[in-house]
PDB file of C-alpha atoms and ligand atoms in Angstrom:
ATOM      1  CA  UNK A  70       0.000   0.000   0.000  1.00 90.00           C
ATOM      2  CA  UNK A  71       1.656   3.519  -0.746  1.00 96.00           C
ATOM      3  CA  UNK A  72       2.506   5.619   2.254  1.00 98.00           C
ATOM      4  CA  UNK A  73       0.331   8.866   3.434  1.00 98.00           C
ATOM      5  CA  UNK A  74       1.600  11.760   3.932  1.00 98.00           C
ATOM      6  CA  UNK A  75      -0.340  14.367   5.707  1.00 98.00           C
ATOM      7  CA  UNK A  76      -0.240  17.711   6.518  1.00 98.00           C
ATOM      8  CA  UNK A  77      -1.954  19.054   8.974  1.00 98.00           C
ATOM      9  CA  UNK A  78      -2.129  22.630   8.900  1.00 98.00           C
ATOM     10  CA  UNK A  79      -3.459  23.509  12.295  1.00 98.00           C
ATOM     11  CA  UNK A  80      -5.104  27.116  13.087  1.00 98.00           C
ATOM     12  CA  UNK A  81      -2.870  28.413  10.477  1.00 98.00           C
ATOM     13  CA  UNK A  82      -3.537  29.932   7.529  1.00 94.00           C
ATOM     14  CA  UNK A  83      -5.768  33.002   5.907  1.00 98.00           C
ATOM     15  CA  UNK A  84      -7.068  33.025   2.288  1.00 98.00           C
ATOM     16  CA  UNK A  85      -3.943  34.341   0.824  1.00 98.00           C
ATOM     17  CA  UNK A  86      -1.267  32.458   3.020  1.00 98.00           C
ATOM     18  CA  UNK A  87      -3.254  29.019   2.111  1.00 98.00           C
ATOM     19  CA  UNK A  88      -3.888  29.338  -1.120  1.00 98.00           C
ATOM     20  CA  UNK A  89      -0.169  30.209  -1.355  1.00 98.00           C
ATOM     21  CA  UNK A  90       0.830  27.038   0.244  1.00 98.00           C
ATOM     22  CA  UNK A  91      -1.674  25.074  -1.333  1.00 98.00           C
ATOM     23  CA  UNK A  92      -0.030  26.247  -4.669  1.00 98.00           C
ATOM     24  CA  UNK A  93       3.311  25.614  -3.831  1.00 98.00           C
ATOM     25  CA  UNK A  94       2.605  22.282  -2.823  1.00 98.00           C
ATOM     26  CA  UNK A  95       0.937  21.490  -6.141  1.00 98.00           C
ATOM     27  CA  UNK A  96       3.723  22.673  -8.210  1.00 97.00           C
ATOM     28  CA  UNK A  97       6.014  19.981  -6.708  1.00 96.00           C
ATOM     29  CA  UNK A  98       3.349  16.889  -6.400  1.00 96.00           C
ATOM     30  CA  UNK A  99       3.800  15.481  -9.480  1.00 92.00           C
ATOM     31  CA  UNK A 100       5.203  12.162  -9.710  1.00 93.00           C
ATOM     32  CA  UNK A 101       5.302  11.010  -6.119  1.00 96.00           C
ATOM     33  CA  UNK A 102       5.226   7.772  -4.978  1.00 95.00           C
ATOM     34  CA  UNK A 103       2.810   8.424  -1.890  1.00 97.00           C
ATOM     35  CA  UNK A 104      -0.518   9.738  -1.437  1.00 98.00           C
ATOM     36  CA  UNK A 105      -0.422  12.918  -0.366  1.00 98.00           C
ATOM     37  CA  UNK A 106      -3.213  14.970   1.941  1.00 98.00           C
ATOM     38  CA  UNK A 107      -3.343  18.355   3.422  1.00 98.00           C
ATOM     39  CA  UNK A 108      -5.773  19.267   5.959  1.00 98.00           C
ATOM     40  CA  UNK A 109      -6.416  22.848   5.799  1.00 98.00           C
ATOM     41  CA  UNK A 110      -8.340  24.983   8.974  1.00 98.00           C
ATOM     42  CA  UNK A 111     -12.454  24.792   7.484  1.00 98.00           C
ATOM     43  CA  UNK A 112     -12.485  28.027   6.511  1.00 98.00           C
ATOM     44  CA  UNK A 113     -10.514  27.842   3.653  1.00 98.00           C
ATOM     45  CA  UNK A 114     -11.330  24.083   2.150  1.00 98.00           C
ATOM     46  CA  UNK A 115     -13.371  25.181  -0.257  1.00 98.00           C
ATOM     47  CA  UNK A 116     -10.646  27.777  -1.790  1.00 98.00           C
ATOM     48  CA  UNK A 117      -7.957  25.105  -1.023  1.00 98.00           C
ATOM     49  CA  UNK A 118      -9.491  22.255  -2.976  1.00 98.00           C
ATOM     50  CA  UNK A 119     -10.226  24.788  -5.879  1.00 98.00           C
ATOM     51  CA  UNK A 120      -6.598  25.197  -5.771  1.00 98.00           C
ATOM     52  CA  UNK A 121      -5.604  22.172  -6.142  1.00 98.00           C
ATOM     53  CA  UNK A 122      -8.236  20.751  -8.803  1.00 97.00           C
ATOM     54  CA  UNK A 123      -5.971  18.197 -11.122  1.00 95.00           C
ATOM     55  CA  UNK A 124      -3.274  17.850  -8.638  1.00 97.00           C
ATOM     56  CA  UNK A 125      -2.614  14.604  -7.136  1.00 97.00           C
ATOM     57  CA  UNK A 126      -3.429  15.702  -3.948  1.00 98.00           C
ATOM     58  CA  UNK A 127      -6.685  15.422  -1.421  1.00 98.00           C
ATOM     59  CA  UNK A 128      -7.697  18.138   1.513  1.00 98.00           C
ATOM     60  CA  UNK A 129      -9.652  17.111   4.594  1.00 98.00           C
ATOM     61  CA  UNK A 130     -10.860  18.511   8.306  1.00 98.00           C
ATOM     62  CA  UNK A 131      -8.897  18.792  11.054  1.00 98.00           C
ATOM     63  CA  UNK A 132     -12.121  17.697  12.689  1.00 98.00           C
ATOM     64  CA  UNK A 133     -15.992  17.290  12.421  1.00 98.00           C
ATOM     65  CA  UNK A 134     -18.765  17.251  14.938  1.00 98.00           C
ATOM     66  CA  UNK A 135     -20.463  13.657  15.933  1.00 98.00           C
ATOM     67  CA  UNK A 136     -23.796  15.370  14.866  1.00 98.00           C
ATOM     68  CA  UNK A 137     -25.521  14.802  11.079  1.00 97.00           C
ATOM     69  CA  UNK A 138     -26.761  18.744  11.800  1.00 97.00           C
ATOM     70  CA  UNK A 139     -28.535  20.614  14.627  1.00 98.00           C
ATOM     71  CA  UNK A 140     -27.760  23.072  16.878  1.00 98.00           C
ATOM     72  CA  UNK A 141     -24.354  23.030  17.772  1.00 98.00           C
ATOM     73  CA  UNK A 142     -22.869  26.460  17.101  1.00 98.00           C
ATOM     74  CA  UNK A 143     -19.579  26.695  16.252  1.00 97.00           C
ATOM     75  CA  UNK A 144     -19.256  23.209  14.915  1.00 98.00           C
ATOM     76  CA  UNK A 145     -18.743  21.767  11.313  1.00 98.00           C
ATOM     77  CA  UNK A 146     -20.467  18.451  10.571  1.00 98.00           C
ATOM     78  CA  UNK A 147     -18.660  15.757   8.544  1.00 98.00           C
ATOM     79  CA  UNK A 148     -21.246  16.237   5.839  1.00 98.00           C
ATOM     80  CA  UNK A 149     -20.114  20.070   5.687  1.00 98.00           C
ATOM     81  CA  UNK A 150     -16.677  19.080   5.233  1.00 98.00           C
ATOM     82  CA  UNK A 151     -17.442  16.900   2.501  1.00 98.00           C
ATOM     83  CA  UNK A 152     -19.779  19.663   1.002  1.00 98.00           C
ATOM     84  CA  UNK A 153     -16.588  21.954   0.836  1.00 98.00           C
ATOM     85  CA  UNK A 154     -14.566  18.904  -0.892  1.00 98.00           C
ATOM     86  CA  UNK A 155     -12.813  17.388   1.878  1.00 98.00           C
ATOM     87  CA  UNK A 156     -12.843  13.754   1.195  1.00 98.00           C
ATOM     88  CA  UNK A 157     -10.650  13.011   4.989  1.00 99.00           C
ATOM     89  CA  UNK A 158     -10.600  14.265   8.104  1.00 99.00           C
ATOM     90  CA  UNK A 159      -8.429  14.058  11.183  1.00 98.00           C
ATOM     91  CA  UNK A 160      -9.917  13.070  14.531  1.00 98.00           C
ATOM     92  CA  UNK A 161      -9.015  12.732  18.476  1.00 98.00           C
ATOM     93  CA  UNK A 162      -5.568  14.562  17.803  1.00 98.00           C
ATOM     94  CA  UNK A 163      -4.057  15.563  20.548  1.00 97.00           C
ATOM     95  CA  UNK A 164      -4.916  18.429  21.038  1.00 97.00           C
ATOM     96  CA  UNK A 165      -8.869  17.963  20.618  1.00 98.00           C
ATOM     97  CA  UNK A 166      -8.466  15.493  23.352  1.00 97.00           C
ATOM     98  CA  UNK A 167      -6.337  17.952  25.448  1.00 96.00           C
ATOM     99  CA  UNK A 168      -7.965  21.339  24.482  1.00 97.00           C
ATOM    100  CA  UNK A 169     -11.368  19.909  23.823  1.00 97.00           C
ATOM    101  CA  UNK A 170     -11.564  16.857  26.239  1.00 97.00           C
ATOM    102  CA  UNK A 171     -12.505  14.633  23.908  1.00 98.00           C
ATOM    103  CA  UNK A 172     -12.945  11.005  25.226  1.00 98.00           C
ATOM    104  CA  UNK A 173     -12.342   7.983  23.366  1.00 98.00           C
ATOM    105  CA  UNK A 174     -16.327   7.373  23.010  1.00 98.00           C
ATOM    106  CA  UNK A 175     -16.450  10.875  21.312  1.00 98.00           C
ATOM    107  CA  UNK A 176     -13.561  10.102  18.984  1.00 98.00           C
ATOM    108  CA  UNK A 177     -15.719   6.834  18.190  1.00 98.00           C
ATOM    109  CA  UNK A 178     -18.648   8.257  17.394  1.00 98.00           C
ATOM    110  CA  UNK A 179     -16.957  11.322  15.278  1.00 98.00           C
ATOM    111  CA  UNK A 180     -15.488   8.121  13.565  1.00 98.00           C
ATOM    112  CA  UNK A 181     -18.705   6.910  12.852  1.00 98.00           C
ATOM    113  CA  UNK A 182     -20.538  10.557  11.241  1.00 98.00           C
ATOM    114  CA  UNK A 183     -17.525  11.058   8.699  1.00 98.00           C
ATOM    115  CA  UNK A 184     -17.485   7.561   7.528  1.00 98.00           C
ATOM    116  CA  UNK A 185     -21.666   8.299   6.832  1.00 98.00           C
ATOM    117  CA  UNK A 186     -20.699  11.564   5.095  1.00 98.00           C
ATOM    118  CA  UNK A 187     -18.133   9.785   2.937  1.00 98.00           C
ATOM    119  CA  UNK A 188     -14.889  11.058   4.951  1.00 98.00           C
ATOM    120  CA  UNK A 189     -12.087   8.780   4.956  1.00 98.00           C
ATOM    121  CA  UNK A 190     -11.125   9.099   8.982  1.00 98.00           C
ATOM    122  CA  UNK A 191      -7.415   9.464  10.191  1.00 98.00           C
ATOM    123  CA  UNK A 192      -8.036   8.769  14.019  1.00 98.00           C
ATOM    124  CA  UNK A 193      -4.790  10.041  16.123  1.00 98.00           C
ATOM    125  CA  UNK A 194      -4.352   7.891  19.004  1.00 98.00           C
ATOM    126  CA  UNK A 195      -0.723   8.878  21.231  1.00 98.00           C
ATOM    127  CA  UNK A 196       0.914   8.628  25.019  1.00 98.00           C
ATOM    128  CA  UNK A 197       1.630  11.503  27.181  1.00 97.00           C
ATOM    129  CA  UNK A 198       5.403  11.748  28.209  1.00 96.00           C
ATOM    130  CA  UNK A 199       4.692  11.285  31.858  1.00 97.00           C
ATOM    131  CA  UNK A 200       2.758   7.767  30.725  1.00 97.00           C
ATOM    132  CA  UNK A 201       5.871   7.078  28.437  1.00 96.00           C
ATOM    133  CA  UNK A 202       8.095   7.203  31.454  1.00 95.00           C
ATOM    134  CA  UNK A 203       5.579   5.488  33.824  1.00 97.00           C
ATOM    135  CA  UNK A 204       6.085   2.889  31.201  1.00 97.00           C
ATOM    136  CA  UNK A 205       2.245   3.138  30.247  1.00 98.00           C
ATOM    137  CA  UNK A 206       2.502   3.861  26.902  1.00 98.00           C
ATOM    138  CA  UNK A 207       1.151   0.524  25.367  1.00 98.00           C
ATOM    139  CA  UNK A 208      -1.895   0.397  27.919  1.00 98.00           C
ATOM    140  CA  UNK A 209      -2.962   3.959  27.325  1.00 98.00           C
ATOM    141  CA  UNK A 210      -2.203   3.566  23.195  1.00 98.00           C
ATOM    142  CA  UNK A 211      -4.374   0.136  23.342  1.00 98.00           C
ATOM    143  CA  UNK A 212      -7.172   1.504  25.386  1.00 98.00           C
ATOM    144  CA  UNK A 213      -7.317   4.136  22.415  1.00 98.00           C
ATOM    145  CA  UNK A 214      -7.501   2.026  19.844  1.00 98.00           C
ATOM    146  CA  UNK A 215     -10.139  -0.162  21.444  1.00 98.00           C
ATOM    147  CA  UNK A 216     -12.537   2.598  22.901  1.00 98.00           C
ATOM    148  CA  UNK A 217     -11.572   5.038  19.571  1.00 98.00           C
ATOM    149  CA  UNK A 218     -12.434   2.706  16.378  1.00 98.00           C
ATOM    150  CA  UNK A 219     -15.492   1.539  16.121  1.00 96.00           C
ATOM    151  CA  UNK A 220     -16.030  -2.286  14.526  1.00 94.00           C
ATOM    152  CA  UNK A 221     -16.081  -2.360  10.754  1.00 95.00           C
ATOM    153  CA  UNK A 222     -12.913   0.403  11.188  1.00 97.00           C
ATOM    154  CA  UNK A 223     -11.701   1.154   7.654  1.00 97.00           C
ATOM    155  CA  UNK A 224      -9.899   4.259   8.235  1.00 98.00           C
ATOM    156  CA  UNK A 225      -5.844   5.593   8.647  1.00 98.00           C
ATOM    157  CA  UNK A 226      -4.405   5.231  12.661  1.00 98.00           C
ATOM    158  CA  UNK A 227      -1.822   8.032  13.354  1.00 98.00           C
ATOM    159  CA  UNK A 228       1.038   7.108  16.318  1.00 98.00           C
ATOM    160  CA  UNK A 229       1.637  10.433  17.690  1.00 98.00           C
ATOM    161  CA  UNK A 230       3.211  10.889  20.885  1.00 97.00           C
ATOM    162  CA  UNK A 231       2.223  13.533  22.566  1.00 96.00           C
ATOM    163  CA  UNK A 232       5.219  14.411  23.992  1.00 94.00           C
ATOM    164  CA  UNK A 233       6.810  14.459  20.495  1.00 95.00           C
ATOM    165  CA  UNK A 234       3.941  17.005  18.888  1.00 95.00           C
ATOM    166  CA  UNK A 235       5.709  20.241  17.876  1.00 93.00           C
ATOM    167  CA  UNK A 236       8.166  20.152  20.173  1.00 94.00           C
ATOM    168  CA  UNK A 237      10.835  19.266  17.521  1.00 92.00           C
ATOM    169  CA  UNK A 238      11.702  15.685  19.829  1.00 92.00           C
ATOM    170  CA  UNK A 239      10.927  12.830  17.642  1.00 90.00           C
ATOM    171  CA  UNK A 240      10.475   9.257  19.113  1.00 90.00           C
ATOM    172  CA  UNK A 241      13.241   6.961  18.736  1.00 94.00           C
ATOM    173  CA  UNK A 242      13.126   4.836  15.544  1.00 96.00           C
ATOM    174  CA  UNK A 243      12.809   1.086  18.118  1.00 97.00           C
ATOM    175  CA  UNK A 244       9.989   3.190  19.973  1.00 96.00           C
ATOM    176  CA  UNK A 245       8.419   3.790  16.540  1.00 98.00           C
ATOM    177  CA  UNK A 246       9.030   0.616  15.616  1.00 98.00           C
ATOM    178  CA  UNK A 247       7.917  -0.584  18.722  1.00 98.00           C
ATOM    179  CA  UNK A 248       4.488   1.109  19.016  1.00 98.00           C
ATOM    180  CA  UNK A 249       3.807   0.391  15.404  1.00 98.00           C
ATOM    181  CA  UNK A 250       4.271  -3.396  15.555  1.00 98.00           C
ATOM    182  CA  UNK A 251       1.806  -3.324  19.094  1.00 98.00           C
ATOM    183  CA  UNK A 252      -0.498  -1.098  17.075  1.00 98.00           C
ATOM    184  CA  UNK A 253      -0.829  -3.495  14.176  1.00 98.00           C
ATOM    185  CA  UNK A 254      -1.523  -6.346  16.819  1.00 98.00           C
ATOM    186  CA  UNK A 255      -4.144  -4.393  18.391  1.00 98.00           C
ATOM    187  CA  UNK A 256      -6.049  -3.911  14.994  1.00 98.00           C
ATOM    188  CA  UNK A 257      -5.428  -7.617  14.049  1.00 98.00           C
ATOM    189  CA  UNK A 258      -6.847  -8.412  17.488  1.00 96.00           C
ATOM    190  CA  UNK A 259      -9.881  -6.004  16.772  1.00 96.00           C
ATOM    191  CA  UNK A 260     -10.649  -6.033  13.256  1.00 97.00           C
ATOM    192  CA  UNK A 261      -8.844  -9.471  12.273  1.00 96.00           C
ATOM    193  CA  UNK A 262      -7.203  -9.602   8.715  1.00 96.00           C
ATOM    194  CA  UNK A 263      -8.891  -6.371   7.880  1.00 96.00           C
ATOM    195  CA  UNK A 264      -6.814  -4.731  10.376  1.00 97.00           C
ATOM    196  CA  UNK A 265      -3.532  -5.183   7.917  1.00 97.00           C
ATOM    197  CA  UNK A 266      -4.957  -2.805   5.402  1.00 97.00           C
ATOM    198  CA  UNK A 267      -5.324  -0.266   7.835  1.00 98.00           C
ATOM    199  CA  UNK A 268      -2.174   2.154   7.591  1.00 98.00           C
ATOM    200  CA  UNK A 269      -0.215   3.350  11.007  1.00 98.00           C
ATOM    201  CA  UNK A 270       1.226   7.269  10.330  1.00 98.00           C
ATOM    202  CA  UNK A 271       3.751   8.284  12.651  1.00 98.00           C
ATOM    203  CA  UNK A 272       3.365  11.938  13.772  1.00 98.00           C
ATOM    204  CA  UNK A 273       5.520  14.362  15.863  1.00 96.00           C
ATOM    205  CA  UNK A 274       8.021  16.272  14.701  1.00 94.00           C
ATOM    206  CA  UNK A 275       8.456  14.909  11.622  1.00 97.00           C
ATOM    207  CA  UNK A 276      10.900  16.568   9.038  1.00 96.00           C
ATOM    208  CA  UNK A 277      12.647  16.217   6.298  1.00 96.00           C
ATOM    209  CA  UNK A 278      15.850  15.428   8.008  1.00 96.00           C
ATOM    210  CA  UNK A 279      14.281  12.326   9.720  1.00 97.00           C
ATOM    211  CA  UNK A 280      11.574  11.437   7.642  1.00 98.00           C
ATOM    212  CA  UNK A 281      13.555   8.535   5.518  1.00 97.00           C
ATOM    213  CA  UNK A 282      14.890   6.881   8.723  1.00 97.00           C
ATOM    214  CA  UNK A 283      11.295   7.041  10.048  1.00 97.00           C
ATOM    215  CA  UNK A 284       8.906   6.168   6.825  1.00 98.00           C
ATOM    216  CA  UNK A 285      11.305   2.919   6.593  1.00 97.00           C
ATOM    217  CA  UNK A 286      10.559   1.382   9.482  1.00 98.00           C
ATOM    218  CA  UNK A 287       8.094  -1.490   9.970  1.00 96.00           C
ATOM    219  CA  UNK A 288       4.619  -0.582   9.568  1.00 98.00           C
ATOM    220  CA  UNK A 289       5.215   3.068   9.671  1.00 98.00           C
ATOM    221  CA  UNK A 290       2.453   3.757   6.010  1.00 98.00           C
ATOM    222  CA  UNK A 291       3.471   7.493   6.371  1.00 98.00           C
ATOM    223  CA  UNK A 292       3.859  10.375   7.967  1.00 98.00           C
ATOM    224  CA  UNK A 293       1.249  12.748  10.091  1.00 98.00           C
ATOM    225  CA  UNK A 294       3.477  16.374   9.913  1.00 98.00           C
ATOM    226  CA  UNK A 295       2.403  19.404  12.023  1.00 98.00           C
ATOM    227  CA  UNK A 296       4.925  22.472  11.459  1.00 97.00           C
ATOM    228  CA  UNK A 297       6.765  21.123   8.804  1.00 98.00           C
ATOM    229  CA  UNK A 298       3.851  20.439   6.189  1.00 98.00           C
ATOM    230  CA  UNK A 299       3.276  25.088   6.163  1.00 98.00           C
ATOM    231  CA  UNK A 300       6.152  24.780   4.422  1.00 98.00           C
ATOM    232  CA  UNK A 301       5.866  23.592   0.852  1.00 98.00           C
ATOM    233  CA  UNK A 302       9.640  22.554   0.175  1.00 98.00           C
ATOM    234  CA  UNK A 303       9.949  20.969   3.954  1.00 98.00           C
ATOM    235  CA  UNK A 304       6.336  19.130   3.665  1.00 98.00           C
ATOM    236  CA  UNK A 305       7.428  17.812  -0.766  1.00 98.00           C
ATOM    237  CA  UNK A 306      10.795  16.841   0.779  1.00 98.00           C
ATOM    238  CA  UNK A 307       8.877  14.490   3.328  1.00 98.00           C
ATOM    239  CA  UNK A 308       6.623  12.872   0.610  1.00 98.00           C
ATOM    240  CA  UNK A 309       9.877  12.410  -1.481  1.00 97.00           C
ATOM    241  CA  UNK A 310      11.328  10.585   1.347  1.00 97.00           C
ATOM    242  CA  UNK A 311       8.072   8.292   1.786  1.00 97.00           C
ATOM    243  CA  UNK A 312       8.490   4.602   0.173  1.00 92.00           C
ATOM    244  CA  UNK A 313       8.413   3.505  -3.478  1.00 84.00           C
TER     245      UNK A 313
HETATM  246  C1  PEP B  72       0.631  17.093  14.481  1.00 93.67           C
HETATM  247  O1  PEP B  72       0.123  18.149  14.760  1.00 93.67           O
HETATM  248  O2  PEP B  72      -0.078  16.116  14.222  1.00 93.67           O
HETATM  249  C2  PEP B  72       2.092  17.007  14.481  1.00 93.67           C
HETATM  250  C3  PEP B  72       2.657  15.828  14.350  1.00 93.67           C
HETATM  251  O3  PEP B  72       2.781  18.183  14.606  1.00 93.67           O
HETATM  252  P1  PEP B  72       4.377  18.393  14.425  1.00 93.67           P
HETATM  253  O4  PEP B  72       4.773  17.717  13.145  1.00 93.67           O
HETATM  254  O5  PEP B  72       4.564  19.862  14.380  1.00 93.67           O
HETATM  255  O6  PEP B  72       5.034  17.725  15.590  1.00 93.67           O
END
């Protein structure tokens, strides 16, 4: 299966800036051997994806509400998103479940609305440092996974340790290694054979000076990249690096 590799764009990025970036990125996608995905903030999807009509390249949400519609202010259902011409979306990042306190359940069931809308669902699953050093980090990973993805999961799993997340620490390539190979158990265990077509992103501080050492390790199917992907020639150097 050909890696991902996803940008996720964060609260960055007015009309000009992303359609700048959007551009840029474009100009250099041609020819890669990985799928390639930037998630854009939801105000500028619609612009973005007009940007990049005929490039080999797909936009999502960095979110979507559990709701079909109602009266939720504030919120974007999945169905919006795919109105706008997302066709992904990223859910329980970090920072949702940090910022937001989003539980597992709520991850589940924002699982379940983009998968009805038609979103394919990149669900972020990731230790905190202090459960990394308490030696927790395959309990609190697993109990993720299993209260996260609902049955029938057909989606993208990101690794992302939290500790790692724009801080410009990346986990060790055995601890990558390491999480991914208990990851792909997990999914085997959950979703038997199914679970092997389901591809494990690594995320957190991902560049393009690590990003070959990192995309070539067991079960790693790509790259989730924060800071480096709002910058075209850092995020096209990272795709480059992604697997033939
Ligand atoms: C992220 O936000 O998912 C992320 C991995 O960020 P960064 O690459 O900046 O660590």
């Amino acid at each position: 299966m050909r890696q991902l590799i996803a940008g996720n764009w964060k609260m960055n990025g007015l009309l000009a800036e992303a359609l700048g970036l959007a551009g840029d990125v474009a100009a250099g996608a041609e020819g890669l051997s990985c799928d390639l995905l930037v998630c854009p903030p939801a105000t500028v999807i619609e612009p973005v994806v007009a940007e990049l009509a005929g490039a080999p390249i797909a936009v999502g949400g960095q979110d979507c509400h559990q709701a079909a519609s109602g009266a939720h202010t504030g919120d974007v259902s999945a169905a919006m998103l795919r109105d706008a011409g997302a066709t992904w979306v990223i859910l329980g990042h970090s920072e949702r479940r940090t910022n937001h306190a989003e539980t597992d359940a709520l991850v589940r069931a924002k699982v379940a609305a983009a998968v009805a809308a038609g979103l394919a669902p990149i669900v972020c699953v990731g230790e905190t440092e202090a459960e990394r050093l308490a030696g927790q980090q395959e309990s609190v990973v697993g109990a993720q996974l299993a209260g996260s993805l609902p049955a029938g999961f057909a989606g993208v799993v990101a690794y992302e340790p939290v500790w790692a997340i724009g801080t410009g620490r990346t986990a060790t390539e055995a601890d990558v290694a390491a999480m991914h190979g208990f990851i792909r158990a997990v999914l085997l265990r959950h979703l038997g054979a199914a679970g092997r077509g389901v591809r494990i992103l690594y995320g957190g501080s991902v560049k393009a000076s690590n990003a070959a050492s990192l995309l070539a390790l067991p079960e790693v199917g790509g790259a989730l990249v924060g800071g480096a992907s709002l910058v075209a020639a850092d995020f096209l150097a990272i795709a480059r690096a992604a697997l033939p």
